[in-house]
Amino acid sequence: MTALIEKFLRIFARRGGRSIILAYDHGIEHGPTDFLDNPDSADPGYILKLAREAGFDGVVFQRGGIAEKYYDGSVPLIVKLNGKTNLYNGEPISVANCTVEEAVSLGASAVGYTIYPGSGYEWKMFEELARIKREAVKFDMPLIVWSYPRGGGKVTNETAPEIVAYAARVALELGADAMKIKYTGDPKTFAWAVKVAGKVPVLMSGGPKTKTEEEFLRQVEGVLEAGAIGIAVGRNVWQRRDALKFARVLSEIVYGGKKVVEVLGEVK
Ligand code: FBP
């Protein structure tokens, strides 16, 4: 275990080594349509309050619009250093809009960076990530890599088990101190991704809101069973009308070690 992985776990996995991080970079990644299901979620202040009241380990914000203007220090912050919009239609690429030094000055406890392995611009993101890694080490900041294979003509299914495992391995090899990867859909194949991630803690990325609460809770149960330390999710929490109630049920599973069957009564 490296010192930066230990630091990440100390801050973002405070309870039994388990972690729930609330992702909120969707305003740039998908646009405000993501906020329509629960209009309160358009307000970053609401997201901070939600994370705090649910007792989550952290929030993910972009630097400018959000971290600079809303962050109040009440929940550990991960500043997402790069981002792209949904309006962009080319080969997947996401470039930095913030440095590690700037993230530190915004109060961040860790930084995040997305790579799209397989993209025609993979080399560009890998190069930038290498620079960021050097800077992160200098500033003693854990680096969380969002590893989402995409583009280039070879990635046809982002959640195929071999693709997710490849995503995990790439994040390990490029120096991630924690990683966020998509769920393969079953614990057995996800366990392989966790294994090839080596010493790097794995968080599941949520994806679009599932039809039922139970469906998402089963995914969470599956990733924990597979050895992931937790989840770094957005839409599946704050798009729900009763987001706080759902967040608390998630906590019972992730931190409390409960099974889905034990909490189903609370979400029905
Ligand atoms: P969700 O839980 O809402 O999927 O958020 C996780 C996340 O990684 C966000 O940080 C990011 O905005 C989004 O997914 C990007 O998703 P994609 O590129 O797959 O549309």
PDB file of C-alpha atoms and ligand atoms in Angstrom:
ATOM      1  CA  MET A   1       0.000   0.000   0.000  1.00  0.00           C
ATOM      2  CA  THR A   2       1.416   3.383  -0.893  1.00  0.00           C
ATOM      3  CA  ALA A   3       1.175   6.449   1.326  1.00  0.00           C
ATOM      4  CA  LEU A   4      -1.279   8.098  -1.077  1.00  0.00           C
ATOM      5  CA  ILE A   5      -3.582   5.083  -1.144  1.00  0.00           C
ATOM      6  CA  GLU A   6      -3.481   5.081   2.653  1.00  0.00           C
ATOM      7  CA  LYS A   7      -4.304   8.762   2.692  1.00  0.00           C
ATOM      8  CA  PHE A   8      -7.210   8.212   0.315  1.00  0.00           C
ATOM      9  CA  LEU A   9      -8.602   5.439   2.535  1.00  0.00           C
ATOM     10  CA  ARG A  10      -8.132   7.493   5.705  1.00  0.00           C
ATOM     11  CA  ILE A  11     -10.174  10.352   4.310  1.00  0.00           C
ATOM     12  CA  PHE A  12     -12.659   8.682   1.995  1.00  0.00           C
ATOM     13  CA  ALA A  13     -13.187   5.258   3.558  1.00  0.00           C
ATOM     14  CA  ARG A  14     -13.494   6.145   7.197  1.00  0.00           C
ATOM     15  CA  ARG A  15     -15.960   3.459   8.205  1.00  0.00           C
ATOM     16  CA  GLY A  16     -14.669  -0.090   7.995  1.00  0.00           C
ATOM     17  CA  GLY A  17     -12.743   0.709   4.836  1.00  0.00           C
ATOM     18  CA  ARG A  18     -15.998   1.341   2.972  1.00  0.00           C
ATOM     19  CA  SER A  19     -16.810   4.428   0.964  1.00  0.00           C
ATOM     20  CA  ILE A  20     -19.671   6.370  -0.579  1.00  0.00           C
ATOM     21  CA  ILE A  21     -18.770   9.413  -2.649  1.00  0.00           C
ATOM     22  CA  LEU A  22     -21.379  11.658  -4.231  1.00  0.00           C
ATOM     23  CA  ALA A  23     -20.458  12.572  -7.810  1.00  0.00           C
ATOM     24  CA  TYR A  24     -21.687  15.897  -9.113  1.00  0.00           C
ATOM     25  CA  ASP A  25     -19.870  16.846 -12.310  1.00  0.00           C
ATOM     26  CA  HIS A  26     -22.916  16.190 -14.458  1.00  0.00           C
ATOM     27  CA  GLY A  27     -23.648  19.841 -15.170  1.00  0.00           C
ATOM     28  CA  ILE A  28     -20.734  19.765 -17.567  1.00  0.00           C
ATOM     29  CA  GLU A  29     -20.685  16.068 -18.510  1.00  0.00           C
ATOM     30  CA  HIS A  30     -24.387  15.710 -19.360  1.00  0.00           C
ATOM     31  CA  GLY A  31     -25.921  19.148 -18.974  1.00  0.00           C
ATOM     32  CA  PRO A  32     -28.767  20.369 -16.755  1.00  0.00           C
ATOM     33  CA  THR A  33     -31.242  17.804 -18.134  1.00  0.00           C
ATOM     34  CA  ASP A  34     -29.781  15.479 -15.506  1.00  0.00           C
ATOM     35  CA  PHE A  35     -31.341  17.745 -12.879  1.00  0.00           C
ATOM     36  CA  LEU A  36     -34.897  17.547 -14.211  1.00  0.00           C
ATOM     37  CA  ASP A  37     -35.953  14.416 -12.285  1.00  0.00           C
ATOM     38  CA  ASN A  38     -35.237  16.199  -9.009  1.00  0.00           C
ATOM     39  CA  PRO A  39     -35.014  19.954  -9.661  1.00  0.00           C
ATOM     40  CA  ASP A  40     -33.500  20.522  -6.195  1.00  0.00           C
ATOM     41  CA  SER A  41     -30.391  18.786  -7.518  1.00  0.00           C
ATOM     42  CA  ALA A  42     -29.616  21.766  -9.756  1.00  0.00           C
ATOM     43  CA  ASP A  43     -28.409  23.526  -6.604  1.00  0.00           C
ATOM     44  CA  PRO A  44     -24.875  22.519  -5.536  1.00  0.00           C
ATOM     45  CA  GLY A  45     -25.800  23.613  -1.997  1.00  0.00           C
ATOM     46  CA  TYR A  46     -28.482  20.902  -1.956  1.00  0.00           C
ATOM     47  CA  ILE A  47     -25.880  18.308  -3.008  1.00  0.00           C
ATOM     48  CA  LEU A  48     -23.502  19.324  -0.232  1.00  0.00           C
ATOM     49  CA  LYS A  49     -26.307  19.162   2.332  1.00  0.00           C
ATOM     50  CA  LEU A  50     -27.362  15.760   1.011  1.00  0.00           C
ATOM     51  CA  ALA A  51     -23.829  14.349   1.261  1.00  0.00           C
ATOM     52  CA  ARG A  52     -23.404  15.806   4.744  1.00  0.00           C
ATOM     53  CA  GLU A  53     -26.738  14.627   6.113  1.00  0.00           C
ATOM     54  CA  ALA A  54     -26.325  11.170   4.617  1.00  0.00           C
ATOM     55  CA  GLY A  55     -22.863  10.942   6.193  1.00  0.00           C
ATOM     56  CA  PHE A  56     -21.143  10.261   2.884  1.00  0.00           C
ATOM     57  CA  ASP A  57     -17.341  10.328   2.638  1.00  0.00           C
ATOM     58  CA  GLY A  58     -16.968  12.933  -0.072  1.00  0.00           C
ATOM     59  CA  VAL A  59     -18.311  14.984  -2.958  1.00  0.00           C
ATOM     60  CA  VAL A  60     -16.944  15.435  -6.473  1.00  0.00           C
ATOM     61  CA  PHE A  61     -17.114  18.909  -7.969  1.00  0.00           C
ATOM     62  CA  GLN A  62     -15.642  20.679 -10.944  1.00  0.00           C
ATOM     63  CA  ARG A  63     -13.437  23.586  -9.971  1.00  0.00           C
ATOM     64  CA  GLY A  64     -15.057  26.780 -11.150  1.00  0.00           C
ATOM     65  CA  GLY A  65     -18.795  26.869 -11.019  1.00  0.00           C
ATOM     66  CA  ILE A  66     -19.021  24.602  -8.060  1.00  0.00           C
ATOM     67  CA  ALA A  67     -15.955  24.166  -5.847  1.00  0.00           C
ATOM     68  CA  GLU A  68     -15.047  27.863  -5.951  1.00  0.00           C
ATOM     69  CA  LYS A  69     -18.530  29.187  -5.282  1.00  0.00           C
ATOM     70  CA  TYR A  70     -20.264  26.575  -3.126  1.00  0.00           C
ATOM     71  CA  TYR A  71     -17.798  24.385  -1.268  1.00  0.00           C
ATOM     72  CA  ASP A  72     -18.081  24.974   2.475  1.00  0.00           C
ATOM     73  CA  GLY A  73     -15.672  22.386   3.851  1.00  0.00           C
ATOM     74  CA  SER A  74     -18.413  20.279   5.420  1.00  0.00           C
ATOM     75  CA  VAL A  75     -17.626  17.123   3.424  1.00  0.00           C
ATOM     76  CA  PRO A  76     -14.230  16.087   1.980  1.00  0.00           C
ATOM     77  CA  LEU A  77     -13.868  17.388  -1.563  1.00  0.00           C
ATOM     78  CA  ILE A  78     -12.567  15.723  -4.707  1.00  0.00           C
ATOM     79  CA  VAL A  79     -11.914  18.231  -7.459  1.00  0.00           C
ATOM     80  CA  LYS A  80     -12.425  16.727 -10.881  1.00  0.00           C
ATOM     81  CA  LEU A  81      -9.594  18.143 -12.951  1.00  0.00           C
ATOM     82  CA  ASN A  82     -10.937  17.431 -16.413  1.00  0.00           C
ATOM     83  CA  GLY A  83     -14.338  17.327 -18.045  1.00  0.00           C
ATOM     84  CA  LYS A  84     -16.121  17.417 -21.363  1.00  0.00           C
ATOM     85  CA  THR A  85     -19.636  18.132 -22.526  1.00  0.00           C
ATOM     86  CA  ASN A  86     -22.290  15.979 -24.107  1.00  0.00           C
ATOM     87  CA  LEU A  87     -22.398  18.429 -26.997  1.00  0.00           C
ATOM     88  CA  TYR A  88     -18.985  17.363 -28.194  1.00  0.00           C
ATOM     89  CA  ASN A  89     -19.283  14.750 -30.899  1.00  0.00           C
ATOM     90  CA  GLY A  90     -15.738  13.681 -31.732  1.00  0.00           C
ATOM     91  CA  GLU A  91     -13.413  10.964 -30.598  1.00  0.00           C
ATOM     92  CA  PRO A  92     -13.589  10.875 -26.759  1.00  0.00           C
ATOM     93  CA  ILE A  93     -11.224  13.315 -25.068  1.00  0.00           C
ATOM     94  CA  SER A  94     -11.362  15.180 -21.793  1.00  0.00           C
ATOM     95  CA  VAL A  95      -8.743  17.766 -20.912  1.00  0.00           C
ATOM     96  CA  ALA A  96      -7.808  19.417 -17.639  1.00  0.00           C
ATOM     97  CA  ASN A  97      -9.354  22.737 -16.668  1.00  0.00           C
ATOM     98  CA  CYS A  98      -7.690  22.861 -13.250  1.00  0.00           C
ATOM     99  CA  THR A  99      -4.293  22.010 -11.784  1.00  0.00           C
ATOM    100  CA  VAL A 100      -3.595  20.003  -8.658  1.00  0.00           C
ATOM    101  CA  GLU A 101      -2.228  23.147  -7.019  1.00  0.00           C
ATOM    102  CA  GLU A 102      -5.469  24.995  -7.726  1.00  0.00           C
ATOM    103  CA  ALA A 103      -7.485  22.051  -6.387  1.00  0.00           C
ATOM    104  CA  VAL A 104      -5.463  22.224  -3.163  1.00  0.00           C
ATOM    105  CA  SER A 105      -6.246  25.912  -2.829  1.00  0.00           C
ATOM    106  CA  LEU A 106      -9.965  25.122  -3.281  1.00  0.00           C
ATOM    107  CA  GLY A 107      -9.826  22.815  -0.278  1.00  0.00           C
ATOM    108  CA  ALA A 108      -9.623  19.466  -2.097  1.00  0.00           C
ATOM    109  CA  SER A 109      -8.585  16.311  -0.270  1.00  0.00           C
ATOM    110  CA  ALA A 110      -8.106  14.425  -3.546  1.00  0.00           C
ATOM    111  CA  VAL A 111      -8.217  15.041  -7.281  1.00  0.00           C
ATOM    112  CA  GLY A 112      -9.979  13.139 -10.047  1.00  0.00           C
ATOM    113  CA  TYR A 113      -9.229  12.650 -13.718  1.00  0.00           C
ATOM    114  CA  THR A 114     -11.123  10.756 -16.437  1.00  0.00           C
ATOM    115  CA  ILE A 115      -9.389   8.684 -19.105  1.00  0.00           C
ATOM    116  CA  TYR A 116     -11.003   7.038 -22.103  1.00  0.00           C
ATOM    117  CA  PRO A 117      -8.716   4.098 -22.913  1.00  0.00           C
ATOM    118  CA  GLY A 118      -9.274   3.049 -26.512  1.00  0.00           C
ATOM    119  CA  SER A 119     -10.017   6.547 -27.755  1.00  0.00           C
ATOM    120  CA  GLY A 120      -7.983   7.978 -30.623  1.00  0.00           C
ATOM    121  CA  TYR A 121      -6.907  10.564 -28.038  1.00  0.00           C
ATOM    122  CA  GLU A 122      -5.921   8.038 -25.404  1.00  0.00           C
ATOM    123  CA  TRP A 123      -2.280   9.112 -25.716  1.00  0.00           C
ATOM    124  CA  LYS A 124      -3.175  12.725 -24.999  1.00  0.00           C
ATOM    125  CA  MET A 125      -5.055  11.896 -21.810  1.00  0.00           C
ATOM    126  CA  PHE A 126      -2.336   9.476 -20.687  1.00  0.00           C
ATOM    127  CA  GLU A 127       0.257  12.191 -21.188  1.00  0.00           C
ATOM    128  CA  GLU A 128      -1.791  14.695 -19.221  1.00  0.00           C
ATOM    129  CA  LEU A 129      -2.493  12.154 -16.501  1.00  0.00           C
ATOM    130  CA  ALA A 130       1.243  11.521 -16.137  1.00  0.00           C
ATOM    131  CA  ARG A 131       1.784  15.260 -15.559  1.00  0.00           C
ATOM    132  CA  ILE A 132      -1.068  15.354 -13.069  1.00  0.00           C
ATOM    133  CA  LYS A 133       0.291  12.303 -11.263  1.00  0.00           C
ATOM    134  CA  ARG A 134       3.643  14.041 -10.801  1.00  0.00           C
ATOM    135  CA  GLU A 135       1.906  17.136  -9.474  1.00  0.00           C
ATOM    136  CA  ALA A 136      -0.353  15.054  -7.204  1.00  0.00           C
ATOM    137  CA  VAL A 137       2.669  13.341  -5.648  1.00  0.00           C
ATOM    138  CA  LYS A 138       4.301  16.723  -5.110  1.00  0.00           C
ATOM    139  CA  PHE A 139       1.211  18.041  -3.315  1.00  0.00           C
ATOM    140  CA  ASP A 140       0.521  14.791  -1.461  1.00  0.00           C
ATOM    141  CA  MET A 141      -2.900  14.470  -3.101  1.00  0.00           C
ATOM    142  CA  PRO A 142      -4.527  11.114  -3.789  1.00  0.00           C
ATOM    143  CA  LEU A 143      -5.427  10.731  -7.467  1.00  0.00           C
ATOM    144  CA  ILE A 144      -8.693   9.039  -8.382  1.00  0.00           C
ATOM    145  CA  VAL A 145      -8.913   7.831 -11.957  1.00  0.00           C
ATOM    146  CA  TRP A 146     -12.267   7.514 -13.709  1.00  0.00           C
ATOM    147  CA  SER A 147     -11.389   4.781 -16.214  1.00  0.00           C
ATOM    148  CA  TYR A 148     -14.007   4.527 -18.961  1.00  0.00           C
ATOM    149  CA  PRO A 149     -12.858   2.716 -22.123  1.00  0.00           C
ATOM    150  CA  ARG A 150     -14.597   4.365 -25.036  1.00  0.00           C
ATOM    151  CA  GLY A 151     -14.212   5.214 -28.727  1.00  0.00           C
ATOM    152  CA  GLY A 152     -11.586   4.237 -31.257  1.00  0.00           C
ATOM    153  CA  GLY A 153     -13.823   1.660 -32.877  1.00  0.00           C
ATOM    154  CA  LYS A 154     -12.733  -1.207 -30.641  1.00  0.00           C
ATOM    155  CA  VAL A 155     -14.827  -0.563 -27.548  1.00  0.00           C
ATOM    156  CA  THR A 156     -18.324  -1.663 -28.426  1.00  0.00           C
ATOM    157  CA  ASN A 157     -19.592  -2.389 -24.927  1.00  0.00           C
ATOM    158  CA  GLU A 158     -18.271  -0.254 -22.056  1.00  0.00           C
ATOM    159  CA  THR A 159     -19.501  -2.650 -19.399  1.00  0.00           C
ATOM    160  CA  ALA A 160     -18.316  -5.906 -20.962  1.00  0.00           C
ATOM    161  CA  PRO A 161     -16.338  -7.779 -18.277  1.00  0.00           C
ATOM    162  CA  GLU A 162     -13.066  -7.829 -20.251  1.00  0.00           C
ATOM    163  CA  ILE A 163     -13.363  -4.104 -20.965  1.00  0.00           C
ATOM    164  CA  VAL A 164     -14.064  -3.196 -17.330  1.00  0.00           C
ATOM    165  CA  ALA A 165     -11.152  -5.367 -16.183  1.00  0.00           C
ATOM    166  CA  TYR A 166      -8.919  -3.668 -18.746  1.00  0.00           C
ATOM    167  CA  ALA A 167     -10.093  -0.277 -17.472  1.00  0.00           C
ATOM    168  CA  ALA A 168      -9.128  -1.292 -13.942  1.00  0.00           C
ATOM    169  CA  ARG A 169      -5.699  -2.491 -14.973  1.00  0.00           C
ATOM    170  CA  VAL A 170      -4.951   0.646 -16.973  1.00  0.00           C
ATOM    171  CA  ALA A 171      -5.835   2.819 -13.966  1.00  0.00           C
ATOM    172  CA  LEU A 172      -3.480   0.760 -11.786  1.00  0.00           C
ATOM    173  CA  GLU A 173      -0.653   0.941 -14.299  1.00  0.00           C
ATOM    174  CA  LEU A 174      -1.014   4.698 -14.756  1.00  0.00           C
ATOM    175  CA  GLY A 175      -0.713   5.459 -11.066  1.00  0.00           C
ATOM    176  CA  ALA A 176      -4.233   5.734  -9.674  1.00  0.00           C
ATOM    177  CA  ASP A 177      -4.573   5.845  -5.884  1.00  0.00           C
ATOM    178  CA  ALA A 178      -8.232   4.885  -6.254  1.00  0.00           C
ATOM    179  CA  MET A 179     -10.339   4.177  -9.308  1.00  0.00           C
ATOM    180  CA  LYS A 180     -13.855   4.502 -10.503  1.00  0.00           C
ATOM    181  CA  ILE A 181     -15.036   1.903 -12.997  1.00  0.00           C
ATOM    182  CA  LYS A 182     -18.370   0.787 -14.411  1.00  0.00           C
ATOM    183  CA  TYR A 183     -20.190  -2.282 -13.166  1.00  0.00           C
ATOM    184  CA  THR A 184     -20.096  -5.415 -15.297  1.00  0.00           C
ATOM    185  CA  GLY A 185     -23.492  -6.460 -14.062  1.00  0.00           C
ATOM    186  CA  ASP A 186     -22.463  -9.389 -11.913  1.00  0.00           C
ATOM    187  CA  PRO A 187     -20.204  -9.886  -8.897  1.00  0.00           C
ATOM    188  CA  LYS A 188     -18.210 -12.726 -10.405  1.00  0.00           C
ATOM    189  CA  THR A 189     -16.900 -10.786 -13.397  1.00  0.00           C
ATOM    190  CA  PHE A 190     -16.518  -7.613 -11.345  1.00  0.00           C
ATOM    191  CA  ALA A 191     -14.361  -9.538  -8.851  1.00  0.00           C
ATOM    192  CA  TRP A 192     -11.847 -10.112 -11.667  1.00  0.00           C
ATOM    193  CA  ALA A 193     -11.702  -6.386 -12.342  1.00  0.00           C
ATOM    194  CA  VAL A 194     -11.107  -5.775  -8.631  1.00  0.00           C
ATOM    195  CA  LYS A 195      -8.364  -8.396  -8.648  1.00  0.00           C
ATOM    196  CA  VAL A 196      -6.499  -6.908 -11.598  1.00  0.00           C
ATOM    197  CA  ALA A 197      -6.792  -3.468  -9.972  1.00  0.00           C
ATOM    198  CA  GLY A 198      -4.219  -4.822  -7.503  1.00  0.00           C
ATOM    199  CA  LYS A 199      -3.709  -2.643  -4.445  1.00  0.00           C
ATOM    200  CA  VAL A 200      -5.804   0.200  -5.804  1.00  0.00           C
ATOM    201  CA  PRO A 201      -9.215   0.595  -4.116  1.00  0.00           C
ATOM    202  CA  VAL A 202     -12.126   0.228  -6.524  1.00  0.00           C
ATOM    203  CA  LEU A 203     -15.309   2.285  -6.537  1.00  0.00           C
ATOM    204  CA  MET A 204     -18.272   1.542  -8.744  1.00  0.00           C
ATOM    205  CA  SER A 205     -19.544   4.266 -11.002  1.00  0.00           C
ATOM    206  CA  GLY A 206     -23.321   4.493 -10.806  1.00  0.00           C
ATOM    207  CA  GLY A 207     -24.648   5.018 -14.321  1.00  0.00           C
ATOM    208  CA  PRO A 208     -28.142   6.183 -15.274  1.00  0.00           C
ATOM    209  CA  LYS A 209     -30.825   5.967 -12.615  1.00  0.00           C
ATOM    210  CA  THR A 210     -32.190   2.436 -12.467  1.00  0.00           C
ATOM    211  CA  LYS A 211     -35.927   1.848 -12.854  1.00  0.00           C
ATOM    212  CA  THR A 212     -36.301   0.651  -9.297  1.00  0.00           C
ATOM    213  CA  GLU A 213     -34.380   1.368  -6.141  1.00  0.00           C
ATOM    214  CA  GLU A 214     -33.989  -2.345  -5.571  1.00  0.00           C
ATOM    215  CA  GLU A 215     -32.157  -2.754  -8.888  1.00  0.00           C
ATOM    216  CA  PHE A 216     -29.491  -0.258  -7.859  1.00  0.00           C
ATOM    217  CA  LEU A 217     -29.184  -1.658  -4.344  1.00  0.00           C
ATOM    218  CA  ARG A 218     -28.558  -5.106  -5.837  1.00  0.00           C
ATOM    219  CA  GLN A 219     -25.755  -3.643  -7.963  1.00  0.00           C
ATOM    220  CA  VAL A 220     -24.202  -2.113  -4.866  1.00  0.00           C
ATOM    221  CA  GLU A 221     -24.472  -5.394  -2.985  1.00  0.00           C
ATOM    222  CA  GLY A 222     -22.803  -7.108  -5.975  1.00  0.00           C
ATOM    223  CA  VAL A 223     -19.829  -4.750  -6.163  1.00  0.00           C
ATOM    224  CA  LEU A 224     -19.188  -5.049  -2.433  1.00  0.00           C
ATOM    225  CA  GLU A 225     -19.357  -8.815  -2.685  1.00  0.00           C
ATOM    226  CA  ALA A 226     -16.813  -8.554  -5.509  1.00  0.00           C
ATOM    227  CA  GLY A 227     -14.355  -6.737  -3.249  1.00  0.00           C
ATOM    228  CA  ALA A 228     -14.891  -3.097  -4.211  1.00  0.00           C
ATOM    229  CA  ILE A 229     -14.646  -0.637  -1.330  1.00  0.00           C
ATOM    230  CA  GLY A 230     -17.799   1.197  -2.330  1.00  0.00           C
ATOM    231  CA  ILE A 231     -19.420   3.506  -4.820  1.00  0.00           C
ATOM    232  CA  ALA A 232     -18.904   6.939  -6.333  1.00  0.00           C
ATOM    233  CA  VAL A 233     -22.323   7.748  -7.697  1.00  0.00           C
ATOM    234  CA  GLY A 234     -24.435  10.667  -8.746  1.00  0.00           C
ATOM    235  CA  ARG A 235     -27.684  10.161 -10.609  1.00  0.00           C
ATOM    236  CA  ASN A 236     -28.761   7.078  -8.712  1.00  0.00           C
ATOM    237  CA  VAL A 237     -28.849   9.156  -5.553  1.00  0.00           C
ATOM    238  CA  TRP A 238     -29.692  12.777  -6.303  1.00  0.00           C
ATOM    239  CA  GLN A 239     -32.102  12.134  -9.175  1.00  0.00           C
ATOM    240  CA  ARG A 240     -34.434  10.401  -6.763  1.00  0.00           C
ATOM    241  CA  ARG A 241     -37.155  12.568  -5.287  1.00  0.00           C
ATOM    242  CA  ASP A 242     -36.465  11.290  -1.785  1.00  0.00           C
ATOM    243  CA  ALA A 243     -32.724  11.333  -2.244  1.00  0.00           C
ATOM    244  CA  LEU A 244     -31.816  11.601   1.445  1.00  0.00           C
ATOM    245  CA  LYS A 245     -33.946   8.627   2.399  1.00  0.00           C
ATOM    246  CA  PHE A 246     -32.383   6.572  -0.383  1.00  0.00           C
ATOM    247  CA  ALA A 247     -28.901   7.764   0.566  1.00  0.00           C
ATOM    248  CA  ARG A 248     -29.464   6.514   4.109  1.00  0.00           C
ATOM    249  CA  VAL A 249     -30.541   3.112   2.838  1.00  0.00           C
ATOM    250  CA  LEU A 250     -27.361   2.973   0.748  1.00  0.00           C
ATOM    251  CA  SER A 251     -25.365   3.735   3.883  1.00  0.00           C
ATOM    252  CA  GLU A 252     -26.970   0.820   5.671  1.00  0.00           C
ATOM    253  CA  ILE A 253     -25.709  -1.472   2.912  1.00  0.00           C
ATOM    254  CA  VAL A 254     -22.270   0.009   2.326  1.00  0.00           C
ATOM    255  CA  TYR A 255     -21.301   1.006   5.872  1.00  0.00           C
ATOM    256  CA  GLY A 256     -23.713  -1.130   7.841  1.00  0.00           C
ATOM    257  CA  GLY A 257     -23.077  -4.323   5.888  1.00  0.00           C
ATOM    258  CA  LYS A 258     -26.791  -5.006   5.518  1.00  0.00           C
ATOM    259  CA  LYS A 259     -28.214  -7.114   2.712  1.00  0.00           C
ATOM    260  CA  VAL A 260     -30.733  -5.750   0.226  1.00  0.00           C
ATOM    261  CA  VAL A 261     -33.482  -7.989   1.590  1.00  0.00           C
ATOM    262  CA  GLU A 262     -33.049  -6.385   5.002  1.00  0.00           C
ATOM    263  CA  VAL A 263     -33.625  -2.838   3.734  1.00  0.00           C
ATOM    264  CA  LEU A 264     -36.213  -3.373   1.024  1.00  0.00           C
ATOM    265  CA  GLY A 265     -39.064  -2.371   3.307  1.00  0.00           C
ATOM    266  CA  GLU A 266     -37.507   1.083   3.599  1.00  0.00           C
ATOM    267  CA  VAL A 267     -37.526   1.840  -0.122  1.00  0.00           C
ATOM    268  CA  LYS A 268     -40.915   0.409  -1.033  1.00  0.00           C
TER     269      LYS A 268
HETATM  270  P1  FBP B   1     -23.238   8.615 -12.196  1.00  0.00           P
HETATM  271  O1  FBP B   1     -23.282   7.809 -10.919  1.00  0.00           O
HETATM  272  O2  FBP B   1     -24.385   9.554 -12.260  1.00  0.00           O
HETATM  273  O3  FBP B   1     -23.135   7.710 -13.411  1.00  0.00           O
HETATM  274  O4  FBP B   1     -21.927   9.486 -12.119  1.00  0.00           O
HETATM  275  C1  FBP B   1     -20.668   8.925 -12.250  1.00  0.00           C
HETATM  276  C2  FBP B   1     -19.910   9.637 -13.333  1.00  0.00           C
HETATM  277  O5  FBP B   1     -18.594   9.137 -13.467  1.00  0.00           O
HETATM  278  C3  FBP B   1     -19.853  11.123 -13.135  1.00  0.00           C
HETATM  279  O6  FBP B   1     -18.771  11.512 -12.331  1.00  0.00           O
HETATM  280  C4  FBP B   1     -19.784  11.634 -14.539  1.00  0.00           C
HETATM  281  O7  FBP B   1     -20.362  12.856 -14.714  1.00  0.00           O
HETATM  282  C5  FBP B   1     -20.599  10.640 -15.282  1.00  0.00           C
HETATM  283  O8  FBP B   1     -20.559   9.426 -14.559  1.00  0.00           O
HETATM  284  C6  FBP B   1     -20.099  10.427 -16.672  1.00  0.00           C
HETATM  285  O9  FBP B   1     -20.798   9.385 -17.217  1.00  0.00           O
HETATM  286  P2  FBP B   1     -20.727   9.008 -18.745  1.00  0.00           P
HETATM  287  O10 FBP B   1     -19.486   9.613 -19.320  1.00  0.00           O
HETATM  288  O11 FBP B   1     -20.705   7.511 -18.745  1.00  0.00           O
HETATM  289  O12 FBP B   1     -21.967   9.552 -19.335  1.00  0.00           O
END
